[in-house]
Every structure is written in structure tokens, then in C-alpha cells.
Amino acid sequence: MSAPREWIPAGAASIAAAVREGKVSATELVRESFDRAASVKAGADGLNCILSSDRDSSLRAAESHPVGGALAGVPVVLKDNIATTTLTTSCGSKILEGYTSPFNATVATTLQQAGAILVGKANMDEFAMGSSTEFSAYGAARNPIDTSRVPGGSSGGSATAVAAGLAPIALGSETGGSVRQPAAFCGIVGVKPTYGLISRFGLVAFASSLDNIGVFGRTVDDSALAMQVLAGDDTTRDATSAPRPAPTFRTDSRDLTGVVIGKPREYFPESLPAPMREQCDRAIDALKARGATFRDVSLPHTDLALPVYYIIAPAECSANLARFDGVRYGMRIAGDGLRGMYEATRSKGFGAEVTRRILLGTYVLSAGYYDAYYRKAMEVRALISKDFTDVWASGVHALFTPTTASPAFQIGAISDPYEMYLCDLFTVSANLAEVPAMSVPIGRVQGLPVGGQIIAPKFGEADMFRVAYALETELGVEAHR
Ligand code: GLN
């Protein structure tokens, strides 16, 4: 094989098999990843998807990687809010510029044990707040399909890295859609697991009751493989981790006979642009062709999901981000006394969106407003969860919706924060209800990729993947990218 550059697009499952068979070495794969990174970095249109990387340390890791693992020799990229002892964990923020963690996140260790090689930490919206990666303190990442556009966010750098072929697998984090939306915008697969399925030990917290680590892959099978490696009990280090038996998400079945898929009317509003609707209809026909039956269903509290999310997420973020005060982590700016130091550090260290969320969150939690906002939001959240359990109880196995209402927008096109929040319209409910959901490429609108979302009951990942495999196979893997 004279062209090692062809390995990464072949995907993680093929790469790991080739490494195990001795057809390619982990060091060759690291070189391929870094060669690609160098080529996409060049020029003003650089994708800006990687915040830190170190070729030599990746090569060293490749030389000593464990043989025979499920991800043997597979280059991986992690979002920069996942703690690793090599490279930075900046969270896309000035306040953690150059910060290196003293420990590894469980997912980082698990990937390493499976043979994967870390090749970079990915750009992101500051502290994972945003939908475009434009809120990174280190500049916007660009969509590899059209570099004048955003890759989505907040895990935009991870999505870009996979779409641009730097790695077949990347990890992101999800609080309200930050894996699924960038996956849709970049034409790849993005998975948000059931809350608790993948350990969050070492994930810098944004909103603890909503946060998940999620997976990007070029194909459904690569995503299922990575999820299978990562899912598992970590209760000793993450109290929210679910003690579950080792899962099997990969399957050869492409048959959906007997599977009932719900089409929630709230996710297909009048305002959904016709080209988006057409792509969804095509996907629905593809699923029917594989034997699925469709049923119109309703999730009646859907219109409350976004307002509820934008109370709960800022409230929890205001508590979680209190630790960044210049004392223990990252930057410290001297001020008048201790209070002055806190003020100077936090006002210089946090960007505008993070500051807005902290202020909003502090307000909704403050005495006198807690009941009116936070408590009420938690009550409505319970109603949103019940919408889903009612649908499952009616005999529906999974739901199909668009992932977003439109394809990737131009960098700089959205300046109103509220308009940016609307990007999460179809994704936040799954986080509020703690159910798994994934985005699969289904076609193109204005020449840009769009995704279809599959949502399943809690711990129903196997069914979710079964639907995704069938969809991808029927539509054709490459045709829609
Ligand atoms: N875009 C949403 C927000 O800004 C979701 C972010 C996320 O999932 N991390 O909060």
C-alpha cells in the first residue's frame, strides 16, 4: 500500500483490524493524521479544529500501544473539556489557557486501553456553551465542507476533525445537542448516549444533570464500536454512572421488520423549510423500505423544552463554574485583595456568552426567584420526560426527527444569542429526558449535509443503532456525505 493516507477514511473498525493483522502500524496512522492536520491547517481557511497536539508524544504512544485492542492503532481526537495528562484541557476558554490536567478522564484511559492513540484536543465553544464553535476563545473552527460556514457546536472541533479525516473517531460532550448538531452540519454520525451510560469522570462540568460524553464517527458502525468500548460502569469515580452489563451495539441486521418508529408532529412544524422536510421524507421512506412502520405521535410539551433548558443549564453552570476563580486553576489576574482578584480573573478569563449564562444562572437560583424559575423548570422537565415515556408505552420503539431545522450557517451570521439558542430546538429534549439520541447524515440541502435524528428509550441504544444501521445502508453511506 503506497498511500497510507487512505487508511483513516476507511474507518476505525477497518483500521483496527488492519493493525491487528499487521497490515499497517499505529505509527503510520499517527503520521497520516498529522499530515492531514498540517494540510488542513495551511492558509487563511485553516479549519482551526485542533487546539493542542504533539506529534512526538502521539508517535511514542503509537509505538507502545496495546496490541489486539478493539481500537488498535486508531487515532482519536478528544474535545478540550475532557481531561488528559498530555495536551491541554482549556475548555476553549482563556481562563484555562495552557492548563494541563493531573489525571486522565475515564474515557481517555478506556480508549487508550483499547489501543486508540490520542492525536489532538479539539476546539469548542467556551465551556461547551454555544452552537457554532464561534464562542471559542481561540477563534472559530470552520466547516470542512464549506469553510465559510460553522461546523456547529459546541463540539465543532471534534466534528470537523472527523469530517476532515484527521481521525475516524472523536469524542465530544453533549448538554443540549453539542454532538448531534455539529455531526449533522459536518455530514457525519454523532451519538448522545443515555445519561449515565458513559462515565463523565474527567469531563469538565457544564450542567451536571444534562452533561454526557458523546461520540463522532464517519459511519454508524464506527460510532457503535466506539460506544461499545466506552459504555460501562464507573460508579466509583462518577456517581451518575450506570452499572450496566457490557453492551452490544454493533449488528449485521439491516432489517426493521416489527420496529415501530414514531414521527413526532412537534418536530415537523409548518416552519420547517421544505427542503429539510423532503430529506426527512426520503429517510422515512428508506426506513419503511427496511420494514419499519411509522406512526404519527405527539410530545406535547416540546415547545417548553428550550425555555426550560435555558433555565436549568445556566443555573447549573453558574454553580459549576464558580470553581474558576484564579485560586486553583488556570489564569490569575491580580486585583484589589482576594475579591478583586476573583473579579479581575473572572471578568478577563470568561467570554461574553459564558458570562451571560453565569449571570442568568445566578439570577434564577437567587432567593425569591428559585421557586419561580429553577423549581418550575425542573417540574416542566418532568413533564417533558413523561411525554417520552408515554410514547414508548404506546408501543413505539424509536422516534425519527430532523436533527436541525437548517444546514450549517455562515460564520458570523448569527449575532443574537437567542437566535443561537434556537439551534437547539430539536436536540435539547433528549438531554432533559436523559434518553439516547443520534444524528445520521440523510442528504443535502443547498449542497450542505443535513442529519436525521433517531431517539430511543433510556438504555435503548441497541434499538437506536439498529434503526441507524438500516437507514445508513438504505440511503448509501457515501451518497449523502
Ligand atoms: N448549544 C447548547 C448550549 O449552548 C448546547 C450546548 C451543549 O450541548 N454543550 O447550551
XYZ file of C-alpha atoms and ligand atoms in Angstrom:
491
model
C 0.000 0.000 0.000
C 1.844 3.085 -1.189
C -0.717 5.596 0.047
C -1.078 5.456 3.831
C -3.387 8.481 3.554
C -6.177 6.123 2.632
C -6.405 4.435 5.999
C -8.263 6.983 8.113
C -11.234 7.372 5.740
C -11.586 3.581 5.807
C -12.841 3.959 9.376
C -11.979 2.757 12.855
C -13.222 -0.810 12.517
C -11.145 -1.400 9.349
C -8.107 0.340 10.778
C -8.135 -1.675 13.999
C -8.477 -4.914 12.015
C -5.598 -3.896 9.721
C -3.404 -3.011 12.713
C -4.180 -6.305 14.396
C -3.276 -8.126 11.183
C -0.044 -6.155 10.862
C -1.057 -4.504 7.562
C -0.479 -1.021 8.917
C 1.209 0.232 12.068
C -0.104 2.655 14.653
C 2.834 4.985 13.912
C 1.915 5.132 10.219
C -1.600 6.098 11.247
C -0.356 8.844 13.546
C 1.757 10.199 10.679
C -1.237 10.136 8.369
C -3.317 12.032 10.917
C -0.656 14.699 11.412
C -0.056 15.024 7.654
C -3.732 15.675 7.169
C -3.824 18.103 10.071
C -0.934 20.017 8.502
C -2.652 20.160 5.132
C -5.967 21.442 6.507
C -4.191 23.922 8.773
C -2.473 25.732 5.943
C -3.750 29.098 4.764
C -6.382 31.542 5.932
C -9.047 28.896 5.512
C -7.442 26.632 8.132
C -10.100 24.626 9.903
C -8.837 25.566 13.384
C -10.268 22.351 14.774
C -7.329 21.312 16.975
C -6.259 23.375 19.991
C -3.333 21.232 21.071
C -1.414 18.293 19.682
C 2.078 16.838 19.967
C 3.287 14.651 17.123
C 6.194 13.182 19.084
C 4.146 12.144 22.075
C 1.478 10.625 19.799
C 4.206 8.725 17.954
C 5.625 7.492 21.247
C 2.150 6.361 22.336
C 1.751 4.587 18.999
C 4.994 2.691 19.490
C 3.846 1.278 22.790
C 0.104 0.889 22.181
C -1.509 -2.308 23.462
C -1.850 -4.829 20.631
C -5.105 -6.545 19.883
C -7.495 -3.927 21.261
C -10.868 -3.109 19.729
C -9.450 0.242 18.605
C -5.864 -0.887 17.980
C -3.875 1.971 16.450
C -6.951 4.151 15.821
C -6.171 7.888 16.012
C -8.698 9.714 18.191
C -9.410 13.348 18.986
C -10.971 14.484 22.272
C -12.864 17.689 22.940
C -10.795 20.077 25.011
C -13.061 19.727 28.060
C -12.057 16.069 28.568
C -9.137 15.795 30.977
C -5.884 14.305 29.693
C -2.437 14.400 31.276
C -0.847 15.105 27.906
C -2.019 18.124 25.846
C -4.251 20.899 27.186
C -7.690 20.894 28.781
C -8.576 24.524 28.109
C -12.335 24.151 27.577
C -11.924 26.717 24.796
C -11.516 29.369 27.492
C -8.843 31.940 28.292
C -9.296 31.169 31.970
C -7.776 27.700 31.405
C -5.246 28.690 28.763
C -2.432 26.128 28.724
C -3.954 24.150 31.607
C -2.878 20.508 31.805
C -4.838 18.055 33.913
C -3.068 15.988 36.580
C -5.302 12.998 35.712
C -6.975 11.316 32.761
C -10.725 11.162 32.202
C -12.071 7.610 32.345
C -12.883 7.785 28.611
C -9.279 8.759 27.832
C -7.970 5.770 29.780
C -10.546 3.414 28.271
C -9.689 4.496 24.727
C -6.007 4.057 25.449
C -6.581 0.568 26.863
C -8.488 -0.326 23.695
C -5.418 0.693 21.668
C -6.523 4.118 20.436
C -3.946 6.909 20.082
C -4.732 10.477 21.131
C -3.733 12.839 18.303
C -5.291 16.105 19.431
C -7.610 18.081 21.669
C -10.410 19.755 19.779
C -11.650 23.318 19.567
C -15.014 24.044 21.177
C -17.327 26.816 22.284
C -16.069 28.115 25.615
C -17.101 25.654 28.346
C -19.357 23.948 25.761
C -21.800 26.847 25.626
C -22.776 27.543 22.052
C -23.881 26.024 18.772
C -21.210 27.130 16.308
C -17.742 26.962 17.940
C -17.565 30.720 17.323
C -17.541 31.252 21.098
C -14.131 29.617 21.445
C -11.546 31.957 22.953
C -9.168 30.558 20.312
C -11.132 31.541 17.229
C -13.923 29.869 15.298
C -13.492 26.414 13.809
C -14.583 26.028 10.199
C -16.808 23.531 8.484
C -14.635 21.344 6.227
C -17.425 21.055 3.651
C -17.635 24.837 3.244
C -15.025 26.792 5.186
C -17.127 29.973 5.159
C -19.583 28.148 7.415
C -19.602 26.994 11.030
C -19.148 23.303 11.864
C -21.833 23.612 14.554
C -21.108 23.410 18.235
C -20.209 23.227 20.890
C -18.156 20.157 19.862
C -17.409 21.688 16.445
C -13.683 20.950 16.506
C -14.279 17.231 17.163
C -16.832 17.011 14.328
C -14.513 18.876 11.966
C -11.589 16.605 12.837
C -13.589 13.525 11.861
C -15.164 15.075 8.753
C -11.746 16.289 7.583
C -10.170 12.867 8.129
C -7.790 13.669 10.999
C -9.260 10.772 12.948
C -12.083 8.313 12.326
C -13.410 8.758 15.869
C -13.660 11.803 18.106
C -15.335 12.475 21.409
C -17.440 15.493 22.212
C -19.759 16.459 25.005
C -23.496 16.985 24.970
C -25.554 19.130 27.281
C -28.231 20.149 24.801
C -27.182 18.906 21.369
C -23.473 19.643 21.089
C -22.634 16.339 19.409
C -25.722 15.783 17.254
C -25.911 19.295 15.782
C -22.254 19.502 14.648
C -22.493 15.920 13.335
C -25.456 16.991 11.195
C -23.639 20.126 9.974
C -20.483 18.177 9.056
C -22.144 15.173 7.420
C -21.067 12.570 9.978
C -22.653 10.436 12.707
C -22.983 11.830 16.247
C -24.274 9.941 19.283
C -25.518 11.162 22.639
C -25.833 8.184 24.985
C -28.356 7.654 27.750
C -27.440 9.811 30.751
C -25.040 7.691 32.823
C -24.050 5.161 30.137
C -20.574 6.636 29.550
C -18.515 7.817 32.502
C -18.138 11.569 32.875
C -15.219 11.341 35.268
C -12.792 13.931 33.908
C -15.343 15.819 31.805
C -15.285 19.453 32.932
C -18.835 20.016 34.144
C -21.176 22.482 32.445
C -24.673 21.428 33.624
C -24.307 18.227 35.604
C -27.872 16.929 35.272
C -27.648 17.199 31.459
C -23.993 16.537 30.557
C -22.905 13.457 28.605
C -19.822 12.454 26.674
C -20.757 11.613 23.084
C -19.151 10.007 20.055
C -18.485 11.143 16.477
C -17.757 8.699 13.674
C -17.910 8.670 9.904
C -20.214 5.660 9.938
C -22.834 4.145 12.187
C -20.641 1.083 12.709
C -17.630 3.131 13.839
C -19.844 5.038 16.264
C -21.342 1.817 17.608
C -17.867 0.348 18.022
C -16.639 3.371 19.978
C -19.775 3.439 22.118
C -19.350 -0.243 22.891
C -15.796 0.405 24.074
C -16.766 3.428 26.185
C -20.017 2.331 27.821
C -19.571 0.863 31.263
C -19.825 1.127 34.989
C -17.597 3.744 36.605
C -19.631 4.330 39.748
C -16.565 4.505 41.966
C -15.472 7.678 40.172
C -18.715 9.043 38.686
C -21.731 8.734 40.973
C -24.080 9.198 37.991
C -22.548 6.294 36.065
C -24.999 3.441 35.446
C -23.913 -0.058 36.450
C -24.879 -1.963 33.270
C -23.645 -5.148 31.634
C -21.277 -4.750 28.671
C -23.409 -3.655 25.722
C -23.573 -4.924 22.148
C -24.468 -2.126 19.800
C -22.899 -3.481 16.615
C -25.132 -5.649 14.489
C -25.229 -7.122 10.996
C -29.003 -6.830 10.802
C -30.374 -4.227 8.430
C -33.936 -5.408 8.810
C -36.514 -3.340 10.688
C -39.444 -5.727 10.466
C -41.603 -5.234 13.553
C -39.954 -1.927 14.504
C -42.409 0.915 15.117
C -40.978 4.409 14.616
C -42.814 7.475 15.850
C -42.877 10.727 13.880
C -43.490 13.449 16.483
C -45.582 16.231 14.963
C -43.878 18.925 17.070
C -40.594 18.217 15.247
C -42.116 18.806 11.819
C -43.621 22.296 12.286
C -45.105 24.328 9.426
C -41.986 26.479 9.596
C -39.651 23.571 8.766
C -38.144 24.509 5.389
C -39.456 22.352 2.524
C -36.001 21.018 1.512
C -35.443 19.773 5.080
C -38.836 18.107 5.051
C -38.031 16.454 1.714
C -34.802 14.969 3.065
C -36.648 13.660 6.123
C -39.367 12.139 3.926
C -36.693 10.379 1.903
C -35.168 8.995 5.108
C -38.573 7.854 6.335
C -39.171 6.055 3.018
C -35.764 4.405 3.412
C -36.677 3.150 6.878
C -40.019 1.873 5.610
C -38.217 0.071 2.801
C -36.311 -1.811 5.507
C -39.543 -2.932 7.145
C -40.215 -0.236 9.770
C -43.734 1.036 10.321
C -44.299 4.710 11.069
C -46.788 6.232 13.439
C -47.688 9.893 13.993
C -47.116 10.740 17.649
C -47.097 13.804 19.870
C -44.687 15.063 22.539
C -46.977 17.834 23.744
C -44.518 19.713 25.975
C -41.857 20.115 23.290
C -42.338 23.881 22.982
C -41.298 24.238 26.630
C -38.022 22.347 26.214
C -35.924 25.284 25.073
C -37.056 27.731 27.801
C -36.646 25.014 30.434
C -33.173 24.130 29.152
C -32.104 27.768 29.217
C -33.023 27.969 32.897
C -31.597 24.648 34.090
C -28.345 24.733 32.078
C -27.313 28.275 33.134
C -28.353 27.576 36.751
C -26.112 24.515 36.939
C -23.324 26.234 35.019
C -23.278 29.130 37.464
C -22.613 26.652 40.262
C -20.098 24.525 38.334
C -18.067 27.451 37.041
C -17.705 29.020 40.493
C -14.512 26.974 40.903
C -12.713 29.017 38.238
C -11.706 31.865 40.483
C -7.975 32.261 39.931
C -7.082 30.284 43.054
C -6.803 26.672 41.976
C -6.848 26.518 38.190
C -5.599 28.409 35.201
C -5.144 32.156 34.944
C -4.896 34.547 37.852
C -5.140 38.312 37.478
C -4.150 40.386 40.482
C -6.751 42.793 41.820
C -7.551 44.701 44.959
C -7.493 41.973 47.613
C -8.964 38.496 47.242
C -12.304 39.739 45.946
C -10.575 41.993 43.472
C -8.511 39.051 42.252
C -11.683 36.954 41.751
C -13.311 39.800 39.850
C -10.346 40.580 37.657
C -9.685 36.907 36.877
C -13.279 36.033 36.092
C -14.028 39.148 34.065
C -10.902 38.748 31.941
C -10.993 34.949 31.840
C -14.583 34.311 30.717
C -16.006 35.346 27.365
C -19.342 37.110 26.819
C -21.549 34.031 26.402
C -20.193 32.279 29.494
C -20.622 35.487 31.488
C -24.209 35.811 30.246
C -25.003 32.245 31.337
C -23.406 32.690 34.770
C -25.413 35.868 35.340
C -28.618 34.246 34.122
C -27.999 31.162 36.245
C -27.176 33.137 39.369
C -30.381 35.103 38.891
C -32.679 32.078 38.510
C -31.139 30.448 41.581
C -31.244 33.524 43.772
C -33.505 33.763 46.813
C -37.027 34.641 45.772
C -36.571 33.502 42.175
C -35.607 29.866 42.769
C -39.220 28.676 43.030
C -40.434 30.814 40.153
C -37.723 29.696 37.740
C -35.497 26.783 38.683
C -38.040 24.693 40.576
C -40.701 25.324 37.961
C -38.279 24.406 35.183
C -37.494 21.107 36.933
C -41.236 20.383 37.172
C -41.730 21.048 33.470
C -38.686 18.889 32.762
C -40.542 16.002 34.416
C -43.474 16.595 32.035
C -41.106 16.533 29.055
C -39.694 13.190 30.261
C -43.221 11.872 30.665
C -44.023 12.785 27.042
C -41.320 10.304 26.032
C -42.324 7.524 28.439
C -45.942 7.843 27.252
C -44.839 7.406 23.647
C -42.727 4.328 24.462
C -45.625 2.884 26.479
C -47.844 3.190 23.390
C -45.663 0.641 21.581
C -43.217 2.944 19.780
C -39.594 1.725 19.727
C -37.840 4.870 18.472
C -38.548 8.349 17.114
C -37.366 9.963 13.908
C -36.947 13.747 13.547
C -34.709 16.235 11.749
C -31.585 16.975 13.834
C -31.674 20.672 12.967
C -34.064 22.953 11.096
C -31.417 24.020 8.584
C -27.896 23.185 7.395
C -24.717 24.932 8.629
C -24.895 28.722 8.612
C -22.239 31.250 7.625
C -19.616 32.211 10.199
C -20.790 35.486 11.765
C -24.386 35.104 10.526
C -25.936 34.790 13.996
C -25.245 37.619 16.416
C -28.361 37.450 18.567
C -27.830 34.998 21.472
C -31.478 33.971 21.399
C -31.259 33.066 17.722
C -28.237 30.891 18.553
C -30.274 29.147 21.290
C -32.892 28.245 18.663
C -30.317 25.926 17.046
C -31.062 23.501 19.891
C -34.790 23.294 19.188
C -34.815 19.616 18.203
C -31.966 18.374 20.396
C -32.440 19.635 23.975
C -35.414 17.418 24.832
C -33.318 14.243 24.712
C -30.921 15.717 27.283
C -33.781 16.850 29.522
C -35.372 13.379 29.301
C -31.966 11.591 29.645
C -32.711 9.401 26.600
C -30.202 8.398 23.900
C -30.313 10.144 20.538
C -28.113 10.239 17.465
C -27.760 12.112 14.206
C -27.178 10.262 10.940
C -26.464 12.006 7.624
C -29.569 11.800 5.423
C -28.855 14.068 2.483
C -28.029 17.590 1.427
C -29.860 20.915 1.457
C -28.291 23.774 -0.563
C -25.386 21.424 -1.174
C -24.738 21.078 2.569
C -25.188 17.969 4.715
C -28.192 17.573 6.992
C -28.933 14.943 9.613
C -31.845 12.853 10.741
C -32.248 12.239 14.453
C -33.130 8.883 15.989
C -34.268 8.970 19.627
C -34.768 5.829 21.745
C -35.879 4.963 25.285
C -33.352 5.065 28.135
C -30.658 2.431 27.585
C -32.315 1.617 24.250
C -29.070 2.263 22.324
C -29.154 -1.159 20.673
C -32.528 -0.383 19.047
C -31.383 3.123 18.155
C -28.319 1.744 16.382
C -30.382 -0.888 14.601
C -32.518 1.866 13.070
C -29.412 3.908 12.234
C -27.647 0.982 10.519
C -30.719 0.311 8.379
C -31.076 3.988 7.477
C -27.432 4.362 6.518
C -27.449 1.170 4.462
C -30.644 2.026 2.601
C -29.542 5.589 1.830
C -25.984 4.594 0.961
C -23.077 5.538 3.208
C -21.186 7.879 0.903
C -24.040 9.198 -1.227
C -25.238 11.662 1.375
C -21.941 12.961 2.737
N -26.000 24.800 22.246
C -26.383 24.445 23.569
C -25.888 25.463 24.549
O -25.313 26.403 24.125
C -25.915 23.063 23.890
C -24.518 23.009 24.342
C -24.060 21.626 24.643
O -24.732 20.631 24.345
N -22.927 21.548 25.296
O -26.044 25.340 25.721
